mmCIF file of C-alpha atoms in Angstrom:
data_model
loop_
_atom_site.group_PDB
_atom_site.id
_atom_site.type_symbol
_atom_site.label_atom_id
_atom_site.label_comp_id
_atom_site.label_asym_id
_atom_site.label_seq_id
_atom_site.Cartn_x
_atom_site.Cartn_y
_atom_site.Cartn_z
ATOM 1 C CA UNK U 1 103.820 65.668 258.385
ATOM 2 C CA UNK U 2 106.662 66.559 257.121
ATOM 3 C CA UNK U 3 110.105 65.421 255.752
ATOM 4 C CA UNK U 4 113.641 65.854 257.156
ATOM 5 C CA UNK U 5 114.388 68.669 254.784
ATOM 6 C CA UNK U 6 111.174 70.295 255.812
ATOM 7 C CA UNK U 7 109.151 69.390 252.634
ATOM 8 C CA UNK U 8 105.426 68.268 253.103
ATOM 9 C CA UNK U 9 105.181 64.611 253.344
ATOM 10 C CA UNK U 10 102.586 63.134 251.442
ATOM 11 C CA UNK U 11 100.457 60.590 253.335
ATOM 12 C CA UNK U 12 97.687 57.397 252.348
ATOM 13 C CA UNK U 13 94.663 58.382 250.665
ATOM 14 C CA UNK U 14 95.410 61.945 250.475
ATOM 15 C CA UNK U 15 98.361 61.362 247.945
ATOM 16 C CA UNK U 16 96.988 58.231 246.472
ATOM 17 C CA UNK U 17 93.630 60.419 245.427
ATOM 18 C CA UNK U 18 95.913 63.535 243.944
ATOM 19 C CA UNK U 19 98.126 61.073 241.783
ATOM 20 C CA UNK U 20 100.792 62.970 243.072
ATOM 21 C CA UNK U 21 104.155 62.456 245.060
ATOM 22 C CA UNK U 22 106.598 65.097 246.455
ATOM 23 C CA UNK U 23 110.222 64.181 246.168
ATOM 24 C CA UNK U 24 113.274 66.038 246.471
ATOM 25 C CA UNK U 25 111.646 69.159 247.270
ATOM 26 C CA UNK U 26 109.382 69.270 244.054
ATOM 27 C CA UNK U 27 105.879 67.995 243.428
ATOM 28 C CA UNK U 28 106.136 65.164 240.279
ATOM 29 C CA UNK U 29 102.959 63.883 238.712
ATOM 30 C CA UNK U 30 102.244 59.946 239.214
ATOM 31 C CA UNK U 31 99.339 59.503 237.046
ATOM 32 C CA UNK U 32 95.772 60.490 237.539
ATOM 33 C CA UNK U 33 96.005 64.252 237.723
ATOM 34 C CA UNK U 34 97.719 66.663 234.848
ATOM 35 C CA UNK U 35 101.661 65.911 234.221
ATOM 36 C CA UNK U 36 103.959 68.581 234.892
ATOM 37 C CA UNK U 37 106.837 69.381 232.869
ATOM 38 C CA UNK U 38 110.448 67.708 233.998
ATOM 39 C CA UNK U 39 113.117 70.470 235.467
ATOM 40 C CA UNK U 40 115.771 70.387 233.383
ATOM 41 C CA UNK U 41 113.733 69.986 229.944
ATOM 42 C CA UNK U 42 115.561 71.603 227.166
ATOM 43 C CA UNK U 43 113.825 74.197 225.819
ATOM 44 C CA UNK U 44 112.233 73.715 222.128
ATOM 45 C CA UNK U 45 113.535 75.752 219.708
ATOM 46 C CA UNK U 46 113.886 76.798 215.571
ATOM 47 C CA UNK U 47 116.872 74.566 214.321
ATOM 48 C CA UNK U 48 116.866 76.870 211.467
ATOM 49 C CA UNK U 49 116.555 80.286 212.924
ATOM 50 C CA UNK U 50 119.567 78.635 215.317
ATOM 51 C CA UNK U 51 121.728 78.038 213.027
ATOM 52 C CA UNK U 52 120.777 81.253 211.148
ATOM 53 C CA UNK U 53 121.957 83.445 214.047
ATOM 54 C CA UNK U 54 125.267 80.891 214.381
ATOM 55 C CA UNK U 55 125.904 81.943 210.730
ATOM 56 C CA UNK U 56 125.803 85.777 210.861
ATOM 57 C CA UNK U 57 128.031 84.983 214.161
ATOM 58 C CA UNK U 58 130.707 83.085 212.212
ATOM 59 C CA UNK U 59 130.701 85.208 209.332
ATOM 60 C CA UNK U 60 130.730 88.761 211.093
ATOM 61 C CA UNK U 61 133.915 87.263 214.040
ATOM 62 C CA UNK U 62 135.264 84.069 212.003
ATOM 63 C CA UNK U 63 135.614 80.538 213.180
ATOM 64 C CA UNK U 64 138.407 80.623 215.983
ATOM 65 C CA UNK U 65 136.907 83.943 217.482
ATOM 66 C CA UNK U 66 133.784 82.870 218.174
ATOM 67 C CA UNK U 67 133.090 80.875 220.981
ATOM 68 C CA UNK U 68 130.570 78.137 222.035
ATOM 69 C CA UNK U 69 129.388 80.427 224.746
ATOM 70 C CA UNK U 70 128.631 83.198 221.911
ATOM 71 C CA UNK U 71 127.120 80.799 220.033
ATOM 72 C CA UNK U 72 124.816 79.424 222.910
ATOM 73 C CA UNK U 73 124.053 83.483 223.700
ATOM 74 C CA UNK U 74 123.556 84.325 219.828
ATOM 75 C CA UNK U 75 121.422 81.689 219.308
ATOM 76 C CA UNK U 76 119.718 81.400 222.380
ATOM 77 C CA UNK U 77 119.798 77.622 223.304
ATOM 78 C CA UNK U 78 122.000 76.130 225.921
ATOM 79 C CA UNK U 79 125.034 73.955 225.007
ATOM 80 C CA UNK U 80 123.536 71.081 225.835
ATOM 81 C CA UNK U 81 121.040 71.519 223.216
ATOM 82 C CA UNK U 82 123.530 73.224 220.725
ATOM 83 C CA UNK U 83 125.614 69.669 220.913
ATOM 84 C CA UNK U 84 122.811 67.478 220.909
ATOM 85 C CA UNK U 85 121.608 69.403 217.584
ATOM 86 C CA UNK U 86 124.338 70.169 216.143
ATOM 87 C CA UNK U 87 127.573 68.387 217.198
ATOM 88 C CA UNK U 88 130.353 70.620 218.494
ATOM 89 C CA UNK U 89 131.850 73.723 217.396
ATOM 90 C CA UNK U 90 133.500 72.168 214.636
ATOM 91 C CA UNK U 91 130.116 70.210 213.164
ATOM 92 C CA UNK U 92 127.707 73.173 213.086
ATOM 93 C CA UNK U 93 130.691 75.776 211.232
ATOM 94 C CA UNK U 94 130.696 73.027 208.734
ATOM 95 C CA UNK U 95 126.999 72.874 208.286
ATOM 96 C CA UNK U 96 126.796 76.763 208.384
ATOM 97 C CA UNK U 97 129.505 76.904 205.252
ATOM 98 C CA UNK U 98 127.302 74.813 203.550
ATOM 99 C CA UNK U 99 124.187 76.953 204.232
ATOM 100 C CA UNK U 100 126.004 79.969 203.504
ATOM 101 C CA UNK U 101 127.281 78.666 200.016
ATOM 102 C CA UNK U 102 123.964 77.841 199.211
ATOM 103 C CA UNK U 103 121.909 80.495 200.560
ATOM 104 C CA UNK U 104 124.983 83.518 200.180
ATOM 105 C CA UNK U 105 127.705 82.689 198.123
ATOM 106 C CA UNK U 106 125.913 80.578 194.912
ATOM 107 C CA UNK U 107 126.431 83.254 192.798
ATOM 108 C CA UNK U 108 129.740 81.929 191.714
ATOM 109 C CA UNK U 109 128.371 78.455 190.791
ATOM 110 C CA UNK U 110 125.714 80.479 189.014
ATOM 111 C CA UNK U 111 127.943 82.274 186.664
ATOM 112 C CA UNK U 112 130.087 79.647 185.344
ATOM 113 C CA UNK U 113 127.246 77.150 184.893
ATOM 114 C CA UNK U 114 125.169 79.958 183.065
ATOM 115 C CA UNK U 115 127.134 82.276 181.291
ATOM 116 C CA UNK U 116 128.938 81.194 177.602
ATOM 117 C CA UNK U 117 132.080 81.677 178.239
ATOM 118 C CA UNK U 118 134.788 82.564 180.919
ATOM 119 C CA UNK U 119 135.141 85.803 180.831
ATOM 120 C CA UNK U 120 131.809 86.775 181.032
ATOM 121 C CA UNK U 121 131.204 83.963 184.179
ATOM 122 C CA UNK U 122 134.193 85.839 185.724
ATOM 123 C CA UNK U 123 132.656 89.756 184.507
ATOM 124 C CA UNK U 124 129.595 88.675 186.016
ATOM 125 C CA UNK U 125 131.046 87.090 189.551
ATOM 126 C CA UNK U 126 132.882 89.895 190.184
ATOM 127 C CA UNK U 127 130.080 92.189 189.113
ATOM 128 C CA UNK U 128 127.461 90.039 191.658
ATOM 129 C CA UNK U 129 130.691 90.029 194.524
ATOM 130 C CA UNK U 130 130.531 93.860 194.210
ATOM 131 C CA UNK U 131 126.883 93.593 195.541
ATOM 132 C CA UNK U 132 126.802 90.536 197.469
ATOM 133 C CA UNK U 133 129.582 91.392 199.599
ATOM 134 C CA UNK U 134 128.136 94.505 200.731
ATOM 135 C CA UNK U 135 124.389 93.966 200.920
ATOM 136 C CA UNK U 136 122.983 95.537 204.070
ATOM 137 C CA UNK U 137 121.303 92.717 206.691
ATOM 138 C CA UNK U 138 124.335 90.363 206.997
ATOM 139 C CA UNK U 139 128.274 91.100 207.404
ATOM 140 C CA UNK U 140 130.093 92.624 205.004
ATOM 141 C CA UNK U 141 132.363 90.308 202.657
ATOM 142 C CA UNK U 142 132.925 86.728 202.308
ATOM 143 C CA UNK U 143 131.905 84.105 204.906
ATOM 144 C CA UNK U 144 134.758 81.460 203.251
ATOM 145 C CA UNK U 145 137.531 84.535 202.823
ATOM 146 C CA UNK U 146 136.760 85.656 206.816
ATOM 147 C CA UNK U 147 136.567 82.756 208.667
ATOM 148 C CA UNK U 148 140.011 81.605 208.140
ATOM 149 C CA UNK U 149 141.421 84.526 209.275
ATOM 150 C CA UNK U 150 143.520 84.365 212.298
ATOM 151 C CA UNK U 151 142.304 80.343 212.381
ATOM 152 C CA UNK U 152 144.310 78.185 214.412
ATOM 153 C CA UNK U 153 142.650 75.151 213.914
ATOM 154 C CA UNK U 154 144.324 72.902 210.542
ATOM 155 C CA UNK U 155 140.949 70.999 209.899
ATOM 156 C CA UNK U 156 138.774 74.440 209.505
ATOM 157 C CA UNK U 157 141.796 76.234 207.654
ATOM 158 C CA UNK U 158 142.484 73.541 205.058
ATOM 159 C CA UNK U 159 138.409 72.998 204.354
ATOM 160 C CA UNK U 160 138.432 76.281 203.468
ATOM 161 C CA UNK U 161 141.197 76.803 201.788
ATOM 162 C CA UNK U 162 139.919 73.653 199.804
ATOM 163 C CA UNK U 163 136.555 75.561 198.951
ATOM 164 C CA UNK U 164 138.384 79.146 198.027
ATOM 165 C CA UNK U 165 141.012 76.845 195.678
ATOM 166 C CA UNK U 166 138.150 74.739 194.320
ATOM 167 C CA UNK U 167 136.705 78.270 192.548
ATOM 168 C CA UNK U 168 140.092 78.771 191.269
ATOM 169 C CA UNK U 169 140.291 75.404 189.733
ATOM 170 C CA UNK U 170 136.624 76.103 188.325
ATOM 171 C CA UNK U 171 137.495 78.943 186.487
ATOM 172 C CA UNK U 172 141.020 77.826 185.078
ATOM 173 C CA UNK U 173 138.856 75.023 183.838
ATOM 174 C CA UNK U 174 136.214 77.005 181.531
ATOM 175 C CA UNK U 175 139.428 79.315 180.832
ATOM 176 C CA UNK U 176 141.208 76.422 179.595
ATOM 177 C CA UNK U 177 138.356 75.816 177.672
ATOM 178 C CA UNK U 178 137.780 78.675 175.989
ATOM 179 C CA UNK U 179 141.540 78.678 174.878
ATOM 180 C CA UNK U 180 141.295 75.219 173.288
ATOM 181 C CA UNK U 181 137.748 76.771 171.850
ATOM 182 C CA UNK U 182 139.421 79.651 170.117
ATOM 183 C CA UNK U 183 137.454 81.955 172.417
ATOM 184 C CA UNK U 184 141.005 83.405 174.215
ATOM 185 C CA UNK U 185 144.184 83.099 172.447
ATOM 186 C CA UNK U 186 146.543 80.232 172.991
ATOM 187 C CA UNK U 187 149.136 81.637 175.073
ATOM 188 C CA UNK U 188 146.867 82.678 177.336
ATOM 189 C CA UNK U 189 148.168 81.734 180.870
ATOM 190 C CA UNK U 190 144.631 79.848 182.197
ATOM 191 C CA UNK U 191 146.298 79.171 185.826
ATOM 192 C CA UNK U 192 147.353 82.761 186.308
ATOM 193 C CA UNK U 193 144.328 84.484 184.811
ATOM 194 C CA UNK U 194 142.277 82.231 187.083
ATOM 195 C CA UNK U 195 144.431 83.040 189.824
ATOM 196 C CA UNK U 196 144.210 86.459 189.362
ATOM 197 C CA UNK U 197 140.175 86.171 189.698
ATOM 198 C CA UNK U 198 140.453 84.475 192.855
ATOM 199 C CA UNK U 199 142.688 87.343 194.128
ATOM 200 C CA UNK U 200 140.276 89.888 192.937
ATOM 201 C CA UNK U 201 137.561 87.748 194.914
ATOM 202 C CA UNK U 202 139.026 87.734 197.961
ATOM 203 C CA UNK U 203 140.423 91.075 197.915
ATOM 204 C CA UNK U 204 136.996 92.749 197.427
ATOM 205 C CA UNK U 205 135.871 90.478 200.379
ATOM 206 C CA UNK U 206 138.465 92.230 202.479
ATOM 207 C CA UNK U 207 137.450 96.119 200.557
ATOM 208 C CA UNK U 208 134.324 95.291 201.446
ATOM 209 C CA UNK U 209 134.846 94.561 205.202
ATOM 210 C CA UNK U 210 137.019 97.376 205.349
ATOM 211 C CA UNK U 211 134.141 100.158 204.359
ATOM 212 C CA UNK U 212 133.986 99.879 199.837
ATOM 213 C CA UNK U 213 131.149 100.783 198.624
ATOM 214 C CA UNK U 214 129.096 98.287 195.456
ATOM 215 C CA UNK U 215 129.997 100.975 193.402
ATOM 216 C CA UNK U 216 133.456 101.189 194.577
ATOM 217 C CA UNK U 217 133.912 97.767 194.043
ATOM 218 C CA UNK U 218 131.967 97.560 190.583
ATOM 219 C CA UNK U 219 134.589 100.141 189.743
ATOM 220 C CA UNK U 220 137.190 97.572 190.559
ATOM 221 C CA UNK U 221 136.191 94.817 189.015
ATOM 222 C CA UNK U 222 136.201 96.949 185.916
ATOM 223 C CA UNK U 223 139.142 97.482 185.477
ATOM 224 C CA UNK U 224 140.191 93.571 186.872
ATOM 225 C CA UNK U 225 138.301 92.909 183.118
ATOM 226 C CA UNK U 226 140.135 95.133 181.010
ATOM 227 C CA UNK U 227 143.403 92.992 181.756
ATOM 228 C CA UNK U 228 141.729 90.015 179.756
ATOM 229 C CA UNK U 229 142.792 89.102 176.722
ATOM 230 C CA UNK U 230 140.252 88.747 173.556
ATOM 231 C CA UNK U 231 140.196 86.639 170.620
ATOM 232 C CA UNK U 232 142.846 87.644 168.474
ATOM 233 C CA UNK U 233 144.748 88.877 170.541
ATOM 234 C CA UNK U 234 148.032 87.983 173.117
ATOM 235 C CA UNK U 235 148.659 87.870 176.814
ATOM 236 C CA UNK U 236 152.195 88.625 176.214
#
């Protein structure tokens, strides 16, 4: 027999024996035989390889180009799954900063926790930049520095400004330092010297984007140093 739609109707024995029912067109398992798998299941997939592929995304188009519908495609999960795992748009660009600061863009940190004084924490960051920023495998430049361009939403544009002024702060900090240390002169202007790194920072983030070459870029940050003043000497 069938139904009024035409599907097979399942009758007595017959369906009671299988376990099964047919409803709506589609055959669902009861119990007894082997379960089938639910339509509309979201399909399994690597949270990190995800939110790998949403990362090079962000960082190669920046945060207000790139859509939830290149995300879904990029990462190959539907958007019911991207929400459920990782909020909305806004959530999962927040957790991919933080992935990419650890996994990309440590090298910073790195320097000023490791090297003796400021200038060589800011010699070295520039000198790692230089490379960093245009390692083959991932886009070119800073994740941070792009993303905010062109960004028309005030939450995602202040956060990172936050992050790009918080490395400026860091480094007028150990400059400071090093002037009440004896290890820069005491005129030296800490705000403006560290101000001037961050420029350099960004601006090979943009060089780098635009085609510079690590050596190109070492060869800037070279002569970024030679503006620093030494011991014994002045700024002005």
């Amino acid at each position: 027999m069938v139904n009024d739609d035409g599907t097979a109707k399942a009758e007595g024995a017959g369906a009671a024996a299988t376990g099964r029912t047919v409803a709506a067109g589609r055959t669902v398992a009861t119990g007894g035989g082997k379960k089938g798998r639910p339509r509309g299941r979201p399909r399994s997939f690597d949270r990190e390889t995800a939110l790998e592929k949403a990362l090079l995304a962000f960082w190669e188009h920046g945060y207000e180009a790139t859509s939830v519908s290149d995300l879904t495609r990029v990462m190959d999960i539907g958007a019911p799954s991207l929400y459920a795992a990782f909020g909305d748009k806004r959530s999962l660009f927040e957790e991919v900063v933080h992935v990419y600061g650890a996994r990309y863009g440590s090298f910073t940190d790195r320097a000023l926790a490791e090297e003796p004084t400021a200038r060589s924490a800011v010699e070295r960051t520039l000198r790692e930049a230089a490379t960093a920023y245009t390692e083959p495998g991932h886009p070119h430049g800073c994740l941070v520095v792009h993303a905010a361009a062109n960004c028309s939403t005030p939450e995602v544009e202040q956060s990172l400004r936050d992050r790009r002024n918080a490395n400026i702060a860091a480094f007028e900090s150990r400059i400071r330092a090093d002037v009440a240390a004896g290890a820069l002169p005491p005129d030296t202007d800490s705000a403006a010297l560290a101000r001037h790194t961050g420029a350099m920072i960004q601006g090979m983030s943009q060089q780098a984007r635009d085609g510079a070459s690590r050596e190109e870029l070492e060869a800037v940050a070279e002569i970024a140093m030679s503006i620093w003043p030494r011991t014994g000497t002045h700024t002005g």
